[in-house]
Coordinates of C-alpha atoms in Angstrom, one line a residue:
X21 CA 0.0 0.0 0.0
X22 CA 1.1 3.6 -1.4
X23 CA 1.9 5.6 2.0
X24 CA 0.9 9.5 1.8
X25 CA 3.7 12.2 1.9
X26 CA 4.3 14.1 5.0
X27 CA 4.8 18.1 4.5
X28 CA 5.4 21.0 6.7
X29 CA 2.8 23.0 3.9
X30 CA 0.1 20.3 4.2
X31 CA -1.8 18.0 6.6
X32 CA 0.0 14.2 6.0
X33 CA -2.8 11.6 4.8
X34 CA -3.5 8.1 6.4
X35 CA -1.8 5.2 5.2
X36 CA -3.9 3.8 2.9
X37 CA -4.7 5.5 0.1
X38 CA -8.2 6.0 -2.0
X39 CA -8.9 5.3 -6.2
X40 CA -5.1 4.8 -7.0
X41 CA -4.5 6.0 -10.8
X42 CA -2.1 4.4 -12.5
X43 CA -0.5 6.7 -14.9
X44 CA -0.9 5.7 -18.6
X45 CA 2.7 6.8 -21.0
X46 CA 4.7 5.4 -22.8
X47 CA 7.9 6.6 -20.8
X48 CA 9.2 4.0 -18.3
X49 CA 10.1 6.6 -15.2
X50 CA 6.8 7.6 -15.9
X51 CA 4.5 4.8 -15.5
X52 CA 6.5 3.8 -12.1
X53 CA 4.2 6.4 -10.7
X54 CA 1.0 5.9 -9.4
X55 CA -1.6 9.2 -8.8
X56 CA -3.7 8.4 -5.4
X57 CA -6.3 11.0 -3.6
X58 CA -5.7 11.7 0.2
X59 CA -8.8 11.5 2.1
X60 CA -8.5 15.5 2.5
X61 CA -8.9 15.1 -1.5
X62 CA -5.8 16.6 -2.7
X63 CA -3.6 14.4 -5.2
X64 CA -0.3 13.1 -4.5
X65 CA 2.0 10.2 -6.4
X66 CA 3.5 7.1 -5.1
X67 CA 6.3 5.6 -6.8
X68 CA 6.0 2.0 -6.6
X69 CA 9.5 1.2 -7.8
X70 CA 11.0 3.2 -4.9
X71 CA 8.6 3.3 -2.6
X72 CA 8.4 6.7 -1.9
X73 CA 5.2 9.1 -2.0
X74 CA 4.9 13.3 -3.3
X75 CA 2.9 15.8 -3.3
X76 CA 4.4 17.5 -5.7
X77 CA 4.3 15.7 -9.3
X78 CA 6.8 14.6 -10.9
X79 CA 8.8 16.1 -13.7
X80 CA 8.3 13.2 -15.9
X81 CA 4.9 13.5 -15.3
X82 CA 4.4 17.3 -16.0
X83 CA 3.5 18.9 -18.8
X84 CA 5.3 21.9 -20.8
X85 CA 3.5 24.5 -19.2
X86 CA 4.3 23.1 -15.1
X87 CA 7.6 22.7 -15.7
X88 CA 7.8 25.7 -16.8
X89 CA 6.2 27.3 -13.8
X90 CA 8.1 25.1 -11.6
X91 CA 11.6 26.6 -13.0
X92 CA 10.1 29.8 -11.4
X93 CA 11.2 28.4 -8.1
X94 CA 7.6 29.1 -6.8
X95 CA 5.1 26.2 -5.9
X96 CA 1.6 26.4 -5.1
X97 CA -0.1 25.3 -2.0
X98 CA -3.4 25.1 -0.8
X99 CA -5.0 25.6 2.7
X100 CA -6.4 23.3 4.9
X101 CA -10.0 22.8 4.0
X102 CA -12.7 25.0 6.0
X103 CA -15.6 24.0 7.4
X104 CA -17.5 24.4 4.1
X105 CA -14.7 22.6 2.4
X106 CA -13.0 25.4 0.8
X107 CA -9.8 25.6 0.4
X108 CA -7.5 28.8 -1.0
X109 CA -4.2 28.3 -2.9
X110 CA -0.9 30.3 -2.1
X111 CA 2.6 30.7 -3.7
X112 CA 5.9 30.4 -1.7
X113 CA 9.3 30.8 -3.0
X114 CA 11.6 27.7 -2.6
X115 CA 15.0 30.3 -1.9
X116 CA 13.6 33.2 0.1
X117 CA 10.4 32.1 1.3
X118 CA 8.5 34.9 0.7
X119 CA 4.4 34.1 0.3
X120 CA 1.7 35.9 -1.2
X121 CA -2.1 34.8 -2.0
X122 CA -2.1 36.1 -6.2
X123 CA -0.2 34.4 -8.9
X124 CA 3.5 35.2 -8.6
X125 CA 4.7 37.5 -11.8
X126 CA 6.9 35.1 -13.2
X127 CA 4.7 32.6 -13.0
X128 CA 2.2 34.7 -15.5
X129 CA 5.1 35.3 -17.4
X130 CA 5.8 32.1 -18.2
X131 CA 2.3 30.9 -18.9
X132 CA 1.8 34.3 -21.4
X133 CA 5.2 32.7 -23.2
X134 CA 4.0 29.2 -23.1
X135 CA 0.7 30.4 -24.6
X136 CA 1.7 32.4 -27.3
X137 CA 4.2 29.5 -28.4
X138 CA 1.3 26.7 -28.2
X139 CA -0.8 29.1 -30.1
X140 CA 1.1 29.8 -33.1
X141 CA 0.5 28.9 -36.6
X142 CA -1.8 26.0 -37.0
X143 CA -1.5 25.1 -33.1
X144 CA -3.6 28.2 -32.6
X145 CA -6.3 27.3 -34.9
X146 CA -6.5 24.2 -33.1
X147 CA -6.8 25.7 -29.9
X148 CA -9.4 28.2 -31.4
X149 CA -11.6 25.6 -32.6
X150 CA -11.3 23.3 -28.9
X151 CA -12.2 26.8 -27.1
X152 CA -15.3 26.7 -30.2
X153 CA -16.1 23.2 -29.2
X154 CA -15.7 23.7 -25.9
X155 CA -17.7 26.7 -25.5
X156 CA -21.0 25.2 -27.6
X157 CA -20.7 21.9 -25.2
X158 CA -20.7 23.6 -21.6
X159 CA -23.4 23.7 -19.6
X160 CA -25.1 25.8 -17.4
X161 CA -24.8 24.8 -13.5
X162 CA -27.4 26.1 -11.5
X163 CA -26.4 26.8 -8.1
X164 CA -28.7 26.5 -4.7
X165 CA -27.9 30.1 -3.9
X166 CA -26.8 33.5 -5.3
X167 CA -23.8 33.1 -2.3
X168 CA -23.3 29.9 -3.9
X169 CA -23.3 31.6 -7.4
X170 CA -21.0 34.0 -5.9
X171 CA -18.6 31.8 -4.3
X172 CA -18.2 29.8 -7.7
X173 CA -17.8 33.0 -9.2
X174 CA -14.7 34.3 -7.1
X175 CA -13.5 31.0 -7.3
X176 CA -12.6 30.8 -11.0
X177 CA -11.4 34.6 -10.2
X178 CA -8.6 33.1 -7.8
X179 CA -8.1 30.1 -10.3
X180 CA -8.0 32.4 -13.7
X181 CA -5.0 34.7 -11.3
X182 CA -7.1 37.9 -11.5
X183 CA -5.3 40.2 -9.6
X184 CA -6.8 43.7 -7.1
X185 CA -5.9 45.6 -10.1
X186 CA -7.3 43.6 -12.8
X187 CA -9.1 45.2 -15.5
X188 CA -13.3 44.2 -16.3
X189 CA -12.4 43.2 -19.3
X190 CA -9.1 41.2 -19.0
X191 CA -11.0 39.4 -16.6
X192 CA -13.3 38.6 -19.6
X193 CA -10.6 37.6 -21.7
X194 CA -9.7 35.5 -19.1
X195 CA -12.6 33.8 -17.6
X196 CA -15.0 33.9 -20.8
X197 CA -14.4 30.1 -21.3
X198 CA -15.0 28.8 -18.0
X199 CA -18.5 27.4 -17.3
X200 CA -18.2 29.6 -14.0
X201 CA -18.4 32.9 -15.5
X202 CA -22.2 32.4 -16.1
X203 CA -22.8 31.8 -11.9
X204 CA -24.6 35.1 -12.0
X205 CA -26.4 36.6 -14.8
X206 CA -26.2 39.6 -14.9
X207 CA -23.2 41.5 -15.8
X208 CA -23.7 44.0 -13.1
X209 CA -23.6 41.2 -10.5
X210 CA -20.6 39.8 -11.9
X211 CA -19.0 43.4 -11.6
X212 CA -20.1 43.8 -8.3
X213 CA -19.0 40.3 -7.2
X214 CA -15.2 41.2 -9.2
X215 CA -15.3 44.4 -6.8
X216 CA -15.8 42.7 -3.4
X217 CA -13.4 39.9 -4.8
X218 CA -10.7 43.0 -5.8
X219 CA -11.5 44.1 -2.2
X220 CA -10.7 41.8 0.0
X221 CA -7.8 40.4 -2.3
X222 CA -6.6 44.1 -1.6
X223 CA -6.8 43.0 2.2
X224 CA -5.1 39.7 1.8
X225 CA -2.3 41.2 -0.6
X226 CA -1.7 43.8 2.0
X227 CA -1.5 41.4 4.9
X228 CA 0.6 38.9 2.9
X229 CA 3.0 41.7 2.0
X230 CA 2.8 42.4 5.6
X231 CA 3.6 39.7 6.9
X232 CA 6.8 38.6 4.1
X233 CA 8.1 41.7 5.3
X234 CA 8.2 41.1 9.0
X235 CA 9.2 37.7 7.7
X236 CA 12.3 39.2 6.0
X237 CA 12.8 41.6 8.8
X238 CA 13.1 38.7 11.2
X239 CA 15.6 37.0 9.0
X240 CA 17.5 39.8 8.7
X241 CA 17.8 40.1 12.3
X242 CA 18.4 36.7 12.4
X243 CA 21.5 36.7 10.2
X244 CA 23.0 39.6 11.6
X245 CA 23.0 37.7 15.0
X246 CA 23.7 34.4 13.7
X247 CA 27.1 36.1 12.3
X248 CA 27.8 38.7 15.2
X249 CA 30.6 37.6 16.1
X250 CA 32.1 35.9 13.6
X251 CA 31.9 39.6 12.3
X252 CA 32.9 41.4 15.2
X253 CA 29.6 43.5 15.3
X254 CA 29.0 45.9 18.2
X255 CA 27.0 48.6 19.3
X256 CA 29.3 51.2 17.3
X257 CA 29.4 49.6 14.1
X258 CA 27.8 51.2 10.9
X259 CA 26.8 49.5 7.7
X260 CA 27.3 52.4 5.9
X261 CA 30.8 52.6 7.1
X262 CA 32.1 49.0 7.0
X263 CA 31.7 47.5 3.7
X264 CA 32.9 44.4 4.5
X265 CA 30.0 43.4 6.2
X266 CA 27.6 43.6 3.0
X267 CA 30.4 41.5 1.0
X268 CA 30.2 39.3 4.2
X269 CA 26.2 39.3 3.3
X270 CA 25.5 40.3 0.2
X271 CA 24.8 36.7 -1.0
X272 CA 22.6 35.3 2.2
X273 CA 19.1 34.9 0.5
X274 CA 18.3 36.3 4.2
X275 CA 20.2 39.8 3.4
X276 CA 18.8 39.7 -0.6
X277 CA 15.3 39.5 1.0
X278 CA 15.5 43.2 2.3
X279 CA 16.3 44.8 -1.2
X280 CA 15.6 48.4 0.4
X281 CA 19.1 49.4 1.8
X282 CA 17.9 52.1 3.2
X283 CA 15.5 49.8 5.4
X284 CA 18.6 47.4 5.4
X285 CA 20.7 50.1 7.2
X286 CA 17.9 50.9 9.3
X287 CA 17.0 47.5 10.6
X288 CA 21.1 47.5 11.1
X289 CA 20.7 50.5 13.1
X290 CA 18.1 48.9 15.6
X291 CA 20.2 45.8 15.6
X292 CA 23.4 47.5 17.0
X293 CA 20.7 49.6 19.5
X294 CA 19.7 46.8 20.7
X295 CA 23.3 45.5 21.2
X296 CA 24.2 48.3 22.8
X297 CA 21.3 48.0 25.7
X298 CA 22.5 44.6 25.8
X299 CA 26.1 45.3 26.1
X300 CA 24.5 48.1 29.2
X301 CA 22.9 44.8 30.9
X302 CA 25.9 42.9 31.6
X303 CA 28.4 45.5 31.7
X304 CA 25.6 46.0 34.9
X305 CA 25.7 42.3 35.6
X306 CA 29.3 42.3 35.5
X307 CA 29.8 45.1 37.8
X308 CA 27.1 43.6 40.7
X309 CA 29.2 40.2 40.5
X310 CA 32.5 41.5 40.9
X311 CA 31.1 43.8 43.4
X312 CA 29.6 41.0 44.8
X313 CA 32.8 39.0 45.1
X314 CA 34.8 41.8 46.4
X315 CA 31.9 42.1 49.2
X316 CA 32.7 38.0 50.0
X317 CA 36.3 38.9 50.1
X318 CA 36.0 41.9 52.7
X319 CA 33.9 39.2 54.7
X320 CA 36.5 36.9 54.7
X321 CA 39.1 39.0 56.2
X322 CA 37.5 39.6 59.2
X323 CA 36.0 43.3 58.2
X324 CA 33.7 44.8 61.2
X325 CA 32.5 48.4 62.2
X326 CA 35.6 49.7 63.5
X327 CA 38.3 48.5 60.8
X328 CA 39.1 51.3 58.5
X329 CA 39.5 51.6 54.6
X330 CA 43.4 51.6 54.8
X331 CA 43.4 48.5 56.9
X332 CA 40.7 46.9 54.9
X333 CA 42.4 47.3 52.3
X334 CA 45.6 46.1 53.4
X335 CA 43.9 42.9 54.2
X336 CA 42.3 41.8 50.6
X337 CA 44.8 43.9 48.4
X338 CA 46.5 40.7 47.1
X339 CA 43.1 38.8 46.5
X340 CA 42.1 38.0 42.8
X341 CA 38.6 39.4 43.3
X342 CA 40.0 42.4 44.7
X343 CA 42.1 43.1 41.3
X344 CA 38.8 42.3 39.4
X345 CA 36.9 45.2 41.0
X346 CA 37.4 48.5 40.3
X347 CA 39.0 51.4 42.8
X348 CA 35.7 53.5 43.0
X349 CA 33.4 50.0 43.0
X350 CA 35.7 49.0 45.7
X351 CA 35.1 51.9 48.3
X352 CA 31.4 51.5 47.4
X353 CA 31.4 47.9 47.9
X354 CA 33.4 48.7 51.5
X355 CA 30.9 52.1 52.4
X356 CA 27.8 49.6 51.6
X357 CA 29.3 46.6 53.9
X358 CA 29.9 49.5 56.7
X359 CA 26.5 50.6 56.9
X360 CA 24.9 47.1 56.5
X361 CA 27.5 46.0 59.7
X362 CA 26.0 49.6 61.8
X363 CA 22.7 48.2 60.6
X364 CA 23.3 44.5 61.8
X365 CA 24.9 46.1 65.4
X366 CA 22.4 48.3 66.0
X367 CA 19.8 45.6 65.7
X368 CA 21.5 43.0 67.9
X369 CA 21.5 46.0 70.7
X370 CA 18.4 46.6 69.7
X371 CA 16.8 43.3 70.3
X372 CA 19.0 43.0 73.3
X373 CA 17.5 45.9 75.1
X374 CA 13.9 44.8 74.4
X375 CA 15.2 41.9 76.1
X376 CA 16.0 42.8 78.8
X377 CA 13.1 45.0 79.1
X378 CA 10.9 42.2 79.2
X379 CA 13.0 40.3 81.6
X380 CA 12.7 43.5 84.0
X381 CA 9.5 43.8 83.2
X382 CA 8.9 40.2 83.9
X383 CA 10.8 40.9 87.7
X384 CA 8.7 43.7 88.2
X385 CA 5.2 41.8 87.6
X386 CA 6.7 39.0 90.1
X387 CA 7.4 41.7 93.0
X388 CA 4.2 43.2 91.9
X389 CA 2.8 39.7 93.0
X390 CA 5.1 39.9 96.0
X391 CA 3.5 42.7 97.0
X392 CA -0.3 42.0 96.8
X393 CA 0.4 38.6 98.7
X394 CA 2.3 39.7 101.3
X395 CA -1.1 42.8 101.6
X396 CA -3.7 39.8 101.9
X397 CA -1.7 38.3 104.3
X398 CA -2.4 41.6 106.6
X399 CA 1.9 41.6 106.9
X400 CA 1.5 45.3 104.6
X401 CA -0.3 47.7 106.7
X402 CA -0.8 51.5 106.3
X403 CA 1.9 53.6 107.0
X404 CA 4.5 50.4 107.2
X405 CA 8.0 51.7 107.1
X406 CA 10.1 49.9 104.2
X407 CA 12.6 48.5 106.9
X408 CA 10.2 46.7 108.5
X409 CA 8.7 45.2 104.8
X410 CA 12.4 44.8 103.7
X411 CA 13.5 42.6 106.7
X412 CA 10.5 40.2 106.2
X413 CA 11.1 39.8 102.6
X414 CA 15.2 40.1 102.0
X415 CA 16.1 36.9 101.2
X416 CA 13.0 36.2 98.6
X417 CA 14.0 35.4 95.5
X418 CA 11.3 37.6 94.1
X419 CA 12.8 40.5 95.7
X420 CA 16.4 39.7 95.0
X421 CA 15.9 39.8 91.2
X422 CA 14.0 42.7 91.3
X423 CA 17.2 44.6 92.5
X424 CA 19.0 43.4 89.7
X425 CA 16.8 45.8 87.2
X426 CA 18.5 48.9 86.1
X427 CA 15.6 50.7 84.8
X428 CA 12.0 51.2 86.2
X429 CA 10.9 51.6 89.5
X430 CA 12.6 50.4 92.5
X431 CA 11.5 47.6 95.0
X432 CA 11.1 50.4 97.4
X433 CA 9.0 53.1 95.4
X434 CA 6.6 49.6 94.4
X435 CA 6.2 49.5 97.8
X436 CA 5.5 53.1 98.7
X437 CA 3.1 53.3 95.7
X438 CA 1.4 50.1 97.3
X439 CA 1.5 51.6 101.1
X440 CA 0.3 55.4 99.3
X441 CA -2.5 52.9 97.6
X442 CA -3.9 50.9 101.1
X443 CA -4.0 54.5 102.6
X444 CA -6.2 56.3 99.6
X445 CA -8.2 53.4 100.2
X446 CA -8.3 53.3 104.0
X447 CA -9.1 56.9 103.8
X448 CA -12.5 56.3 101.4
X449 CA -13.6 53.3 103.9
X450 CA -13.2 55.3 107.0
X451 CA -14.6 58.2 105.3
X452 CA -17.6 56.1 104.6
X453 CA -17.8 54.8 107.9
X454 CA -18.0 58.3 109.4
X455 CA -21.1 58.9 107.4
X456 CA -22.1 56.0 108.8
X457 CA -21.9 57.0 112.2
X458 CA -23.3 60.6 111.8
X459 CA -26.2 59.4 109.9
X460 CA -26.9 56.5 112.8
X461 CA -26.8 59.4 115.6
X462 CA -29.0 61.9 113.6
X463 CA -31.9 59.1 113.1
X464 CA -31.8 58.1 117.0
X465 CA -29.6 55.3 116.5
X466 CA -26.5 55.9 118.3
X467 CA -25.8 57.7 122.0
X468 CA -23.5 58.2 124.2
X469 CA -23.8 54.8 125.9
X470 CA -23.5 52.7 123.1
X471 CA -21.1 50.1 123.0
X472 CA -19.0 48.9 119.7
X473 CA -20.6 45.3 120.2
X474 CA -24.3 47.0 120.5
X475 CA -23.6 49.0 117.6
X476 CA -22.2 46.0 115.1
X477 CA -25.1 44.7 115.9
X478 CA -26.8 47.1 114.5
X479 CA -24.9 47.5 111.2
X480 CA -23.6 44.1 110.4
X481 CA -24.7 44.2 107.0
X482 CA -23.9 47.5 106.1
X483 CA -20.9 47.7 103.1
X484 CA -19.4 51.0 105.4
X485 CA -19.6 48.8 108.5
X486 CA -18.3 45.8 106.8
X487 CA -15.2 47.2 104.8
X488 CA -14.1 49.3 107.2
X489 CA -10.7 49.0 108.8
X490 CA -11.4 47.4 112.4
X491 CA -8.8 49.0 114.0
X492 CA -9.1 52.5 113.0
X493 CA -12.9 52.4 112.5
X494 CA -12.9 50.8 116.5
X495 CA -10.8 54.1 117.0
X496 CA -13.1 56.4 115.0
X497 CA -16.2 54.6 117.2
X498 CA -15.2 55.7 120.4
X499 CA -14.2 59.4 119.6
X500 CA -17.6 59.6 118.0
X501 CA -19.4 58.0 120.8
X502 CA -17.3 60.5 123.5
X503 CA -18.0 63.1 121.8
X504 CA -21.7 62.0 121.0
X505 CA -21.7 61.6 124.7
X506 CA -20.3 64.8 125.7
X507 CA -22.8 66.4 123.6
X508 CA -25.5 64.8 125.3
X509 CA -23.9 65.9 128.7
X510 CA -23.6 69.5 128.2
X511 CA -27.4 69.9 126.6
X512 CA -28.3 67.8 129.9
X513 CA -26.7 70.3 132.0
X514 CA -28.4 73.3 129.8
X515 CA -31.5 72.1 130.0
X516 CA -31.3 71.5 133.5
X517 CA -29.9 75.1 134.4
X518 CA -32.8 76.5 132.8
X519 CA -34.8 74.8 134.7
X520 CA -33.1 76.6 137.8
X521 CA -33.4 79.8 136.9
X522 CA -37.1 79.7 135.7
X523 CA -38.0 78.1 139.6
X524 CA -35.8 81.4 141.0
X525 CA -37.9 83.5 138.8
X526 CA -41.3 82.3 140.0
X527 CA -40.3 82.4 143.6
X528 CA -39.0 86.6 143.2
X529 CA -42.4 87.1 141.7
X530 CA -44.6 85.1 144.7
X531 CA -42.6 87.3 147.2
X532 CA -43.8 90.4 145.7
X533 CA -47.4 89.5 145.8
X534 CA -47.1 89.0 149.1
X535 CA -45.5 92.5 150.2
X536 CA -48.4 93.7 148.2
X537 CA -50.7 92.0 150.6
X538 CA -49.2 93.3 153.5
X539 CA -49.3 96.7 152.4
X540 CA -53.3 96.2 152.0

């Protein structure tokens, strides 16, 4: 079985092959060919002597006319199929690769000489009377559509090579045989139908230019890089100045396919632009490693804060990555490694202090808790001297660390501030507890006789009574009560000297009565 052809312009077809044609001549190489269909429906020619498979035909195979076209250097092509099974042809040229969508020039060159020399003499009145013959026996095909009509139409356009700029009637002259110029019927509609056709092959010629150009920009590009430095190109050379280059050139289809030289030296120009940011890059990336290795080297020797340039110096002088860096790069490299060793110091006494803040700070909270426990053990009392608290505590291992702290408060103000504390709050209590009194003596409650046992009993469940410091509050009860007590004396005693002197009063004025009496 025949095997179809793979190519990088077309899609490869299966293995086996559909309606082989065996190629009737009378030429031996010829009939060793075979002509098969790919699935895809494009024709292709398996040699069954060698075993091989084409696309292309074979020269023995080809008439006058295709060999002709295929000393042109340009073959034909044709897309993959869509999904309404069309498929367009295109041209590429075997040396520079350059594609376009329209019949190549030389290709209607050599068909206009191939006609005129089949069409000479009696050859032409042969040809006359077939174009006659063929004429009077086509028929008509009636399409489905008028886009069908249409398509058909600008399909025998791309098959007869009319061009964007093709004439109406060389398009006649052209197409006037083929069954497919009577699609539409009108010749209006066929105009109109050339115009969109001459539109968008305007489009398609533009774009293909387009993109051969970036094509040949690319290899252009490609070439001068590919020879860079075999050529000793830079960022300062010129084409226009150095001719050797372009003799260097001159002959790469690459260089031939930018036939501009004024768009040649320009595309030069970017090229050696674009060297010279790249020469900027790693002169840069050449500078940070040497800089960098100079930096490892200063390391190495021991460099720290305090050591000077001079000594520094000194100490890597000899060192092969010292001669690689330059004199300014080196100070730079040595100002840099100062700062990020001030930097690294700082941060180490940095983090040191905080740590020992929060060990102080730890010590403090513990003597804080010190403090408190030693208060609800009643051992901290209002107005405690600090040699009495610090004789009870000395050899607590609470307090003895707290000493160690060198900033903050000292064991001794933590304890003032505590005693200062107990007494602000002692004060509020006993304040309280004096209202409590006053208001129990002005409703009747309290005399001069009561006792502290008679009077708890009365106030048990009062918060003043309750929270009130016994001691002092037992001392605030029986100045209250004295005094209570003394008040009640001396109104006693003035109530009772009135008394007195109201009886004396009444006597004087009985007397007189009775001296009045007498007198009578």
């Amino acid at each position: 079985a025949s095997t179809a052809p793979r190519s990088s312009n077309a899609t490869a077809a299966p293995s086996r092959t559909l309606a082989p044609a065996p190629v009737v001549s009378d030429d031996p190489e010829a009939r060793a060919w075979e002509e098969h269909r790919a699935p895809d429906g494009r024709p292709y020619w398996y040699n069954v002597n060698t075993k091989s498979s084409t696309y292309q035909k074979p020269e023995c195979l080809m008439t006058t006319l295709e060999r002709a076209e295929r000393a042109t250097r340009w073959t034909a092509y044709d897309t993959p199929s869509d999904e309404a099974g069309r498929t367009r042809r295109y041209y590429v040229h075997d040396v520079t690769g350059e594609t376009t969508w329209e019949v190549p020039k030389e290709i209607q060159e050599v068909r206009e000489i191939v006609r005129r020399k089949t069409g000479s003499g009696r050859g032409t009145a042969q040809a006359s009377g077939a174009t006659e013959l063929d004429a009077k026996a086509r028929v008509t095909t009636h399409y489905a559509s008028v886009e069908d009509a249409k398509e058909a139409f600008k399909k025998m356009l791309a098959a007869h090579g009319v061009r964007a700029n093709t004439k109406w009637e060389e398009v006649v002259n052209r197409t006037k045989t083929d069954e497919r110029f009577d699609a539409l019927a009108t010749t209006s509609e066929k105009k109109q139908c050339l115009n969109e056709y001459q539109m968008m092959q305007t489009k398609l010629e533009r774009e293909a230019k387009r993109m051969a150009e970036k094509k040949a920009r690319e290899g252009f590009i490609a070439l001068l890089e590919e020879r860079r430095e075999a050529l000793n190109i830079t960022s300062s050379t010129r084409l226009t100045r150095d001719d050797g280059i372009e003799a260097a050139l001159c002959e790469d289809v690459r260089w031939k396919a930018v036939s501009n030289g004024r768009e040649r030296v320009e595309l030069f120009e970017d090229f050696t632009r674009g060297l010279q940011h790249r020469e900027a890059r790693e002169r840069k990336q050449s500078k940070l490693e040497t800089q960098e290795e100079f930096r490892e080297c200063l390391v190495e020797a021991g460099i720290d804060v305090e050591t000077p340039w001079r000594k520094a110096y000194e100490a890597v002088k000899n060192d092969e990555r010292a001669a690689r860096c330059q004199p300014m790069d080196q100070l730079e490299v040595f100002e840099a490694l100062m700062r990020d060793l001030m930097k690294t110091e700082e941060k180490a006494v940095d983090d040191a202090r905080r740590a020992q803040s929060r060990e102080e700070r730890k010590r403090r909270e513990a003597f804080v808790e010190l403090l408190r426990e030693r208060q609800s053990d009643g051992v901290i009392r209002p107005r405690m001297p600090w040699k009495s608290f610090v004789a009870r505590v000395e050899n607590d291992a609470r307090y003895l660390d707290m000493c160690q702290n060198l900033d903050g408060s000292r064991p001794r103000e933590l304890f003032e501030d505590l005693i200062n504390d107990i007494e602000d709050e002692n004060d509020r209590l006993l304040d309280d507890f004096e209202d409590l009194l006053h208001d129990g003596y002005k409703a009747r409650e309290l005399f001069g006789d009561t006792t502290w046992e008679a009077a708890e009993k009365l106030y048990r469940l009062d918060a003043a009574w309750k929270h009130a410091p016994r001691i002092e509050a037992r001392e605030m009860f029986d100045k209250f009560i004295k005094k209570v007590g003394r008040r009640e004396r001396e109104k006693a005693a003035k109530r009772k000297g009135e008394y007195s002197d109201d009886s004396r009063g009444k006597r004087r004025h009985s007397g007189r009565d009775n001296d009045d009496d007498d007198d009578r």
